Short mmCIF file of C-alpha atoms in Angstrom, two decimals:
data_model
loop_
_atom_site.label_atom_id
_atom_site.label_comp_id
_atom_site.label_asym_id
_atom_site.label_seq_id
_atom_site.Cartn_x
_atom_site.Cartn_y
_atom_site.Cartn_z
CA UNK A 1 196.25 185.37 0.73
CA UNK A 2 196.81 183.78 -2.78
CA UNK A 3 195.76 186.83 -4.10
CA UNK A 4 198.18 188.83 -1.86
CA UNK A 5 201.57 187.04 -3.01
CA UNK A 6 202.48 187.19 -6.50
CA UNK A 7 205.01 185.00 -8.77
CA UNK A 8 207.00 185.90 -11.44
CA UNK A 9 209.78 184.34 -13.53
CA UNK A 10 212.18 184.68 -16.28
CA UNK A 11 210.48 183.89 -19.61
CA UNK A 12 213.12 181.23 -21.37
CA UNK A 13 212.72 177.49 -21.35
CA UNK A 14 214.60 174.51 -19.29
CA UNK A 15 218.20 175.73 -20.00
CA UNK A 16 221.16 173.14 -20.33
CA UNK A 17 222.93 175.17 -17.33
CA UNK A 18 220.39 173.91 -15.39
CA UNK A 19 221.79 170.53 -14.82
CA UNK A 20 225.66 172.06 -13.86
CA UNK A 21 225.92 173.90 -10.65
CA UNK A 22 224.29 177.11 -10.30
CA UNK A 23 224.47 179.49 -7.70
CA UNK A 24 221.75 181.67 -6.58
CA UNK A 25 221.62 185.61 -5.30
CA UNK A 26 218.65 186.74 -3.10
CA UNK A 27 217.17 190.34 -2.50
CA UNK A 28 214.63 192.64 -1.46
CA UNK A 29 212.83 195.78 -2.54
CA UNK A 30 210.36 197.62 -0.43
CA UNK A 31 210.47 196.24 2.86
CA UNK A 32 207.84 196.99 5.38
CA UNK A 33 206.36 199.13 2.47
CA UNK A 34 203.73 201.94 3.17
CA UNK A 35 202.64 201.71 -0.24
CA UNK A 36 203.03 198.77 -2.91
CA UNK A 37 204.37 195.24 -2.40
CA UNK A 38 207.61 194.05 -0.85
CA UNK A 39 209.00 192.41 -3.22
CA UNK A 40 211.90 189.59 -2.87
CA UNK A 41 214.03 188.18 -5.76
CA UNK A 42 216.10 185.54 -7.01
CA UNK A 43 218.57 185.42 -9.74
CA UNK A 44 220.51 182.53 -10.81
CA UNK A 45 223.22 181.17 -13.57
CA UNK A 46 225.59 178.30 -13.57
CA UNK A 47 228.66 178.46 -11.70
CA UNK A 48 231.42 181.18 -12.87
CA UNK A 49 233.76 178.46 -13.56
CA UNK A 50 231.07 176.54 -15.85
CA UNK A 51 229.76 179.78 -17.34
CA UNK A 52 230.36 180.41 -20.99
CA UNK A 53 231.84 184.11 -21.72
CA UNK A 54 230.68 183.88 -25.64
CA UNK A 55 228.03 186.14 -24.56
CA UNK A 56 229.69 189.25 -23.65
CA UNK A 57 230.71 189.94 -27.35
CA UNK A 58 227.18 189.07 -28.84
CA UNK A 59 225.35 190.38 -26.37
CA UNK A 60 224.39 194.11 -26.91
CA UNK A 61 221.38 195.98 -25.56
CA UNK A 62 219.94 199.25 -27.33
CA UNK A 63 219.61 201.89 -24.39
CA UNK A 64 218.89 205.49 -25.38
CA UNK A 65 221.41 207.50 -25.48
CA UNK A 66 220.32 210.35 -23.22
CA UNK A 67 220.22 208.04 -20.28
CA UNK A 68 224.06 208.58 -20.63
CA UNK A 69 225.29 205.13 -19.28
CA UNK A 70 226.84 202.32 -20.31
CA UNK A 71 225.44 199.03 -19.28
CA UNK A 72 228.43 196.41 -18.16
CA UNK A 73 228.15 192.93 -19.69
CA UNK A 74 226.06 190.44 -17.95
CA UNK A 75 229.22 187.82 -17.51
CA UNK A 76 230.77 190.31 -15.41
CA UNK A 77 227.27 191.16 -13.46
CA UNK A 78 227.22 187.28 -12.18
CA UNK A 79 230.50 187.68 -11.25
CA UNK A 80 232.08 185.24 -14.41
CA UNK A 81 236.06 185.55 -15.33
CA UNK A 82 237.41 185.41 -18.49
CA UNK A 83 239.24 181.50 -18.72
CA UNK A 84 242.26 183.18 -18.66
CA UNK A 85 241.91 185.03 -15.59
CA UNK A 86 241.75 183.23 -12.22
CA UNK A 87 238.39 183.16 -10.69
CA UNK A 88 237.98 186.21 -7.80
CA UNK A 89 237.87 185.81 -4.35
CA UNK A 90 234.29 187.14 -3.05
CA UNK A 91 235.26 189.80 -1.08
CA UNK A 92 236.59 191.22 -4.72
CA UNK A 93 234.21 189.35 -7.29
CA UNK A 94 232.51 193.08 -7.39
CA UNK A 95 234.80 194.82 -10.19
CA UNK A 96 234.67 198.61 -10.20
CA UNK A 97 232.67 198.69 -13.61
CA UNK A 98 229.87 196.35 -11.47
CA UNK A 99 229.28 199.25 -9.08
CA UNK A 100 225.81 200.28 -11.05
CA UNK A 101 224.75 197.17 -9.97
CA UNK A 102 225.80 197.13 -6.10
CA UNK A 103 224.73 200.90 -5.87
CA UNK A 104 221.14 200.27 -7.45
CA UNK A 105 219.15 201.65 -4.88
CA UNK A 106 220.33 205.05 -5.98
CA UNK A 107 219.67 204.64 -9.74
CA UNK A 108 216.70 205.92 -11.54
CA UNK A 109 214.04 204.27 -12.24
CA UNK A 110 215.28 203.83 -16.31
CA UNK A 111 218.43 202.92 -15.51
CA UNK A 112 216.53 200.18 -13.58
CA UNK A 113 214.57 199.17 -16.02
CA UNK A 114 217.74 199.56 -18.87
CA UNK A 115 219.10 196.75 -16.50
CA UNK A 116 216.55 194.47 -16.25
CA UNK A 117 216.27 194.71 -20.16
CA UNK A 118 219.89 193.04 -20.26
CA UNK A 119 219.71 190.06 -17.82
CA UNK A 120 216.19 189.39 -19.46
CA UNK A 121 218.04 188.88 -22.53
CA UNK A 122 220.24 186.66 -21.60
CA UNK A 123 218.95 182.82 -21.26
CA UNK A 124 222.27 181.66 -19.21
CA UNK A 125 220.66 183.62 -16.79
CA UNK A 126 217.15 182.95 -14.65
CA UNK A 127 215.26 184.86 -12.20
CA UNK A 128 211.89 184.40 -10.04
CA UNK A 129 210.69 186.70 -7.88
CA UNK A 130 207.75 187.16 -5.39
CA UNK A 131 205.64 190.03 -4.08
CA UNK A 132 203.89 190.35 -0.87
CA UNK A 133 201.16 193.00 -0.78
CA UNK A 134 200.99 195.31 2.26
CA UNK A 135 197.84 194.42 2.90
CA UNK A 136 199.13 190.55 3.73
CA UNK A 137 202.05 191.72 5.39
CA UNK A 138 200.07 193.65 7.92
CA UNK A 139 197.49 191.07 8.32
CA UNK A 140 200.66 188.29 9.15
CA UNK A 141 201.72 190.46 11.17
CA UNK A 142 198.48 191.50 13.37
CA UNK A 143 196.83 187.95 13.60
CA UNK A 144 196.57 185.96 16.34
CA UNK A 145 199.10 183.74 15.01
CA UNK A 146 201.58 186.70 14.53
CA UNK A 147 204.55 186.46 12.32
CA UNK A 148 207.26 189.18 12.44
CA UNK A 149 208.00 190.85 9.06
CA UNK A 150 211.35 188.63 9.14
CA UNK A 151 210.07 185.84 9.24
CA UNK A 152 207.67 186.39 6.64
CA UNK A 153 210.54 187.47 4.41
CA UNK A 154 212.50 184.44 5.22
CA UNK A 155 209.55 182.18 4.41
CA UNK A 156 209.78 184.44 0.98
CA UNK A 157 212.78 183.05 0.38
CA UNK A 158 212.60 179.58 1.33
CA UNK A 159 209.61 179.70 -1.31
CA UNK A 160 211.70 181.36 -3.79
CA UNK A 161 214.59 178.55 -3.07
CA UNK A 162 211.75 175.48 -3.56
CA UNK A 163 210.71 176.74 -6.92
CA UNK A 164 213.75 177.08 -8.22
CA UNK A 165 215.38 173.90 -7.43
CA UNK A 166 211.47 172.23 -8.50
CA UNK A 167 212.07 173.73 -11.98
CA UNK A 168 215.26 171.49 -12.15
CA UNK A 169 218.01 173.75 -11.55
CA UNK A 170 221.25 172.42 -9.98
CA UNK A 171 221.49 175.13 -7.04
CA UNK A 172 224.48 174.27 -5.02
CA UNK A 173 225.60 177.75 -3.22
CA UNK A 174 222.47 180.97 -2.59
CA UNK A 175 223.88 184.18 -1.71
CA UNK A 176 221.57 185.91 0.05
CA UNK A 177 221.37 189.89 2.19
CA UNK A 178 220.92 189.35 5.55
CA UNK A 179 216.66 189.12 7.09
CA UNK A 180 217.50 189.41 10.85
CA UNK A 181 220.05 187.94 12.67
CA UNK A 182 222.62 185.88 9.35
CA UNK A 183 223.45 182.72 11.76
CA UNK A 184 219.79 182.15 12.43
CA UNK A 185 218.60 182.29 8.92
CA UNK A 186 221.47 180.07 7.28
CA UNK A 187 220.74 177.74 10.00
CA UNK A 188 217.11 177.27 9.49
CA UNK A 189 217.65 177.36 5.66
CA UNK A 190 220.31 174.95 5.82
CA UNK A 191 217.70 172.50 7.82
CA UNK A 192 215.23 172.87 4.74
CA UNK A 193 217.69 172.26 2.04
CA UNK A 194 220.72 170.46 3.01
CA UNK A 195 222.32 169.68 -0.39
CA UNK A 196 222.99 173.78 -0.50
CA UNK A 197 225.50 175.84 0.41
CA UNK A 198 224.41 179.17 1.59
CA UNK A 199 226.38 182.66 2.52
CA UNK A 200 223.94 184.83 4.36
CA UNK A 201 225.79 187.92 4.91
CA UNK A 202 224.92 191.68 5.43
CA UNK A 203 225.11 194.42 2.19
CA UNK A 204 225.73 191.24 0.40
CA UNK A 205 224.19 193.04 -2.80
CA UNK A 206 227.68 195.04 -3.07
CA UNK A 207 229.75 192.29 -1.99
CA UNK A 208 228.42 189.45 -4.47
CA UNK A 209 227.25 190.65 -8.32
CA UNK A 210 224.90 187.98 -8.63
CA UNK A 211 222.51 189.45 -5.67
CA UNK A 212 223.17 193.04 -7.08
CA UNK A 213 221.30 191.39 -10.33
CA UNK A 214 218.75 190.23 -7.93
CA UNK A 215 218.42 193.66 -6.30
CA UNK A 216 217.42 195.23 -9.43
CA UNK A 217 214.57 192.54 -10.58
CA UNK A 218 213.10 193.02 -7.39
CA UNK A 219 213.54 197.03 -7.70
CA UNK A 220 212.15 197.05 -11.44
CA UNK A 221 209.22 194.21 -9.96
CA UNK A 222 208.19 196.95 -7.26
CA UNK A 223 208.77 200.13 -10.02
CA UNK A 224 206.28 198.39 -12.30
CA UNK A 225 203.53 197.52 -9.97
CA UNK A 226 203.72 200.60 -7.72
CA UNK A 227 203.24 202.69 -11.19
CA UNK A 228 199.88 200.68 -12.11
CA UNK A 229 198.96 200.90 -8.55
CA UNK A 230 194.87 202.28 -7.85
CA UNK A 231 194.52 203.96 -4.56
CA UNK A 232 190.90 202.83 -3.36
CA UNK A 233 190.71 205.55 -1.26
CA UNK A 234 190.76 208.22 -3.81
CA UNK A 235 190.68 209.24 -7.68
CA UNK A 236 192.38 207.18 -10.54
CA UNK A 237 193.47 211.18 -11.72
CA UNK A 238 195.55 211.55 -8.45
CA UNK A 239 199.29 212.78 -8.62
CA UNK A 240 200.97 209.98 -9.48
CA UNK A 241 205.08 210.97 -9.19
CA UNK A 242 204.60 209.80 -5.24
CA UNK A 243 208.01 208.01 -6.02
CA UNK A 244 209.74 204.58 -4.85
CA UNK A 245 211.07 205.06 -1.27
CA UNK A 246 214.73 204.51 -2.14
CA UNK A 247 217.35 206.57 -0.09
CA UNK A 248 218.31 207.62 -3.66
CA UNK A 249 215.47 209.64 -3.89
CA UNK A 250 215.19 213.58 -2.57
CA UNK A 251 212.46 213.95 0.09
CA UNK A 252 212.65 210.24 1.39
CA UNK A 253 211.39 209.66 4.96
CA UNK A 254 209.32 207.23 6.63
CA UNK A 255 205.78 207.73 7.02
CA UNK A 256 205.92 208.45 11.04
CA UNK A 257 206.41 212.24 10.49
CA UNK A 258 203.15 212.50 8.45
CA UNK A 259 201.38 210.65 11.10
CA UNK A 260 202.72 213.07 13.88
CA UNK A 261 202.38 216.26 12.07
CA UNK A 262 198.49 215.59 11.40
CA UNK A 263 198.19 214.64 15.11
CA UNK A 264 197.13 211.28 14.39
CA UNK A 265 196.15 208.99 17.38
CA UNK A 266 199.32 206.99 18.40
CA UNK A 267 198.63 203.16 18.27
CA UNK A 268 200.71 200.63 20.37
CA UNK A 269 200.39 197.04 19.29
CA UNK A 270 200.85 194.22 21.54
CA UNK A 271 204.82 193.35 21.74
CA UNK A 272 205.82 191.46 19.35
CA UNK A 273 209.04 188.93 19.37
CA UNK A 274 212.55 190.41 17.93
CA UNK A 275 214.01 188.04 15.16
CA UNK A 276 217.42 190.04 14.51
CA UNK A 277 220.66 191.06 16.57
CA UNK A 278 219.72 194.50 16.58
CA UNK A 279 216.02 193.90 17.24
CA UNK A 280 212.97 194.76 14.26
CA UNK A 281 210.84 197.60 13.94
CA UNK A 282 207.31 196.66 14.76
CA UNK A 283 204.40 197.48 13.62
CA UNK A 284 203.16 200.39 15.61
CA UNK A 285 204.31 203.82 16.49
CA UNK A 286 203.94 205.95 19.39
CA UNK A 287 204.88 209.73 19.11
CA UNK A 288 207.82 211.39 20.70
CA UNK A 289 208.42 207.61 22.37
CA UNK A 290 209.77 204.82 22.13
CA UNK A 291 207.52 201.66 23.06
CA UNK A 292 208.25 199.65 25.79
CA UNK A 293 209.33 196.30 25.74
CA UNK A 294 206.70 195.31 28.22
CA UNK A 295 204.18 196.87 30.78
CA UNK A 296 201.28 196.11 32.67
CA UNK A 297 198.27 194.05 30.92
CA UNK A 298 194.84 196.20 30.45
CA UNK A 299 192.31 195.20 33.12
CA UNK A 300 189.86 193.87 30.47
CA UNK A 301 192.50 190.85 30.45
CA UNK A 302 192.77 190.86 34.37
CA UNK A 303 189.18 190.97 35.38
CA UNK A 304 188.65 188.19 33.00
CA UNK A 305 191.89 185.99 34.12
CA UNK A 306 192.65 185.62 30.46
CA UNK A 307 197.23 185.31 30.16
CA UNK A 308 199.16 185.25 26.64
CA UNK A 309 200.78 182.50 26.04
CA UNK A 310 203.04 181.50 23.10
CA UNK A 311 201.32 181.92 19.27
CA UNK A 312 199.20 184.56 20.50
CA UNK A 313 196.80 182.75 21.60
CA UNK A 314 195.07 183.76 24.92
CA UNK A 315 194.13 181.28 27.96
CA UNK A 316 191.89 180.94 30.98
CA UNK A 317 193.86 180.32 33.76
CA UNK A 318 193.34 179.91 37.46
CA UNK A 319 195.84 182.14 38.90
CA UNK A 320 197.06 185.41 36.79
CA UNK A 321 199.70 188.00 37.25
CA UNK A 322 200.08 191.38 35.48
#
């Protein structure tokens, strides 16, 4: 497992901003991936209130020209007003020239990476983000003590929140894109860390700049490992331009097609718990079909009077019913 789930972080020291208020954005890249890690992200700064703007004028990043864009300033990113200017309501803290940010599932890999270059250089603001290989995912998710790919993301970011706030920082409000069902999650995070406000909303990387910022570390995170990644199942000299798996990209589709076209064997897993209003996919597919919620249990379990009961964990018991 350790070797399954990654950590990285922002490379500046303890800042001063730590000890004033900071608020937090929370994102994901890759989830459920086929190939690479899922990869979730924080990003943090002090307060926009508390945030110095001296920044914006020094500064400057050196992106080639060809990439023909022009990077905003980070103050405005984190969603930080000039003194002069009252601070933004959050359903408007996302200011047209922001939009690169909110929209960064459709940028190109450099323009990610052009991005990341910026908030890297800036040491008012801190990041830390985690990847989960596939590999772990799918094992979670098929033991007998199953967990459903939400919950292992919001365990992700209940990790992400701990290290944060054990590296000193001041975290009084977390914006985070919604894992599942909003109430739910804000409830159980709010159990774990009282002191904190938290806004758990969907598309909340276009609705708050400070998780935009988050989407792209975890974007650039995934770019940069999927590129060194080694299929075992084949040569190093393989075609590499396989892509990300962003909508952004021509040709994207889940892998389910592939699987039918090469009439591969469809696989039903046992049902697994829903953790969201509109339900998760699980992991399984049958073609042409959806699964059913629920059916009759294989005789193997019968003969042997074996039930499931909650955890996955299966029971002897006197009496059985399919």
């Amino acid at each position: 497992d350790e070797e399954s789930v990654t950590v990285s972080c922002s490379d500046h020291p303890p800042q001063a901003w730590y000890s004033e208020p900071c608020m937090l954005g929370i994102d994901e890249a890759g989830r459920g991936p086929v190939l690479g890690p899922m990869v979730r992200a924080a990003q943090g700064s002090a307060t926009p209130a508390r945030r110095s703007c001296s920044m914006e004028a020094s500064l400057t990043v050196d992106i080639p020209s060809h990439l023909g864009m022009r990077v905003p300033p980070v103050s405005a990113l984190c969603g930080v007003d000039h003194p002069e200017r009252p601070a933004a309501a959050p359903s408007k803290i996302h200011p047209p020239h922001c939009r690169a940010f909110a929209d960064s599932k459709t940028l190109t890999e450099a323009r990610r990476e052009a991005l990341l270059a910026q908030l890297q250089a800036d040491p008012g603001i801190g990041f830390r983000a985690e990847s989960l290989s596939a590999a772990f995912i799918s094992g979670r998710m098929l033991a007998r003590d199953r967990h459903s790919l939400n919950e292992l993301a919001n365990d992700s970011t209940a990790r992400l929140i701990a290290g944060v706030v054990a590296a000193g920082v001041n975290l009084t409000h977390a914006y985070i894109d919604t894992v599942g069902d909003a109430d739910k999650h804000r409830s159980r995070l709010l159990a774990q860390f009282p002191a904190i406000h938290f806004t758990v909303c969907p598309k909340a990387d276009s609705l708050y700049p400070i998780v935009s910022a988050a989407s792209i570390v975890a974007k650039v995170t995934r770019d940069r490992q999927l590129s060194a990644y080694t299929c075992p199942e084949g040569p190093s000299s393989r075609d590499r331009e396989y892509g990300c798996g962003y909508p952004g990209e021509v040709g994207w589709a889940t892998c389910t097609p592939l699987l039918e076209a090469a009439a591969a064997v469809p696989v039903a897993w046992e049902c697994e718990a829903d953790d969201g209003a509109e339900g998760q996919q699980t992991l399984g597919w049958r073609a042409g079909a959806k699964r059913k919620a629920a059916g009759p249990r294989h005789a193997f379990f019968h003969m042997r009077r074996l039930a499931l009961v909650g955890g996955g964990t299966f029971v002897r018991g006197a009496s059985l019913h399919a």
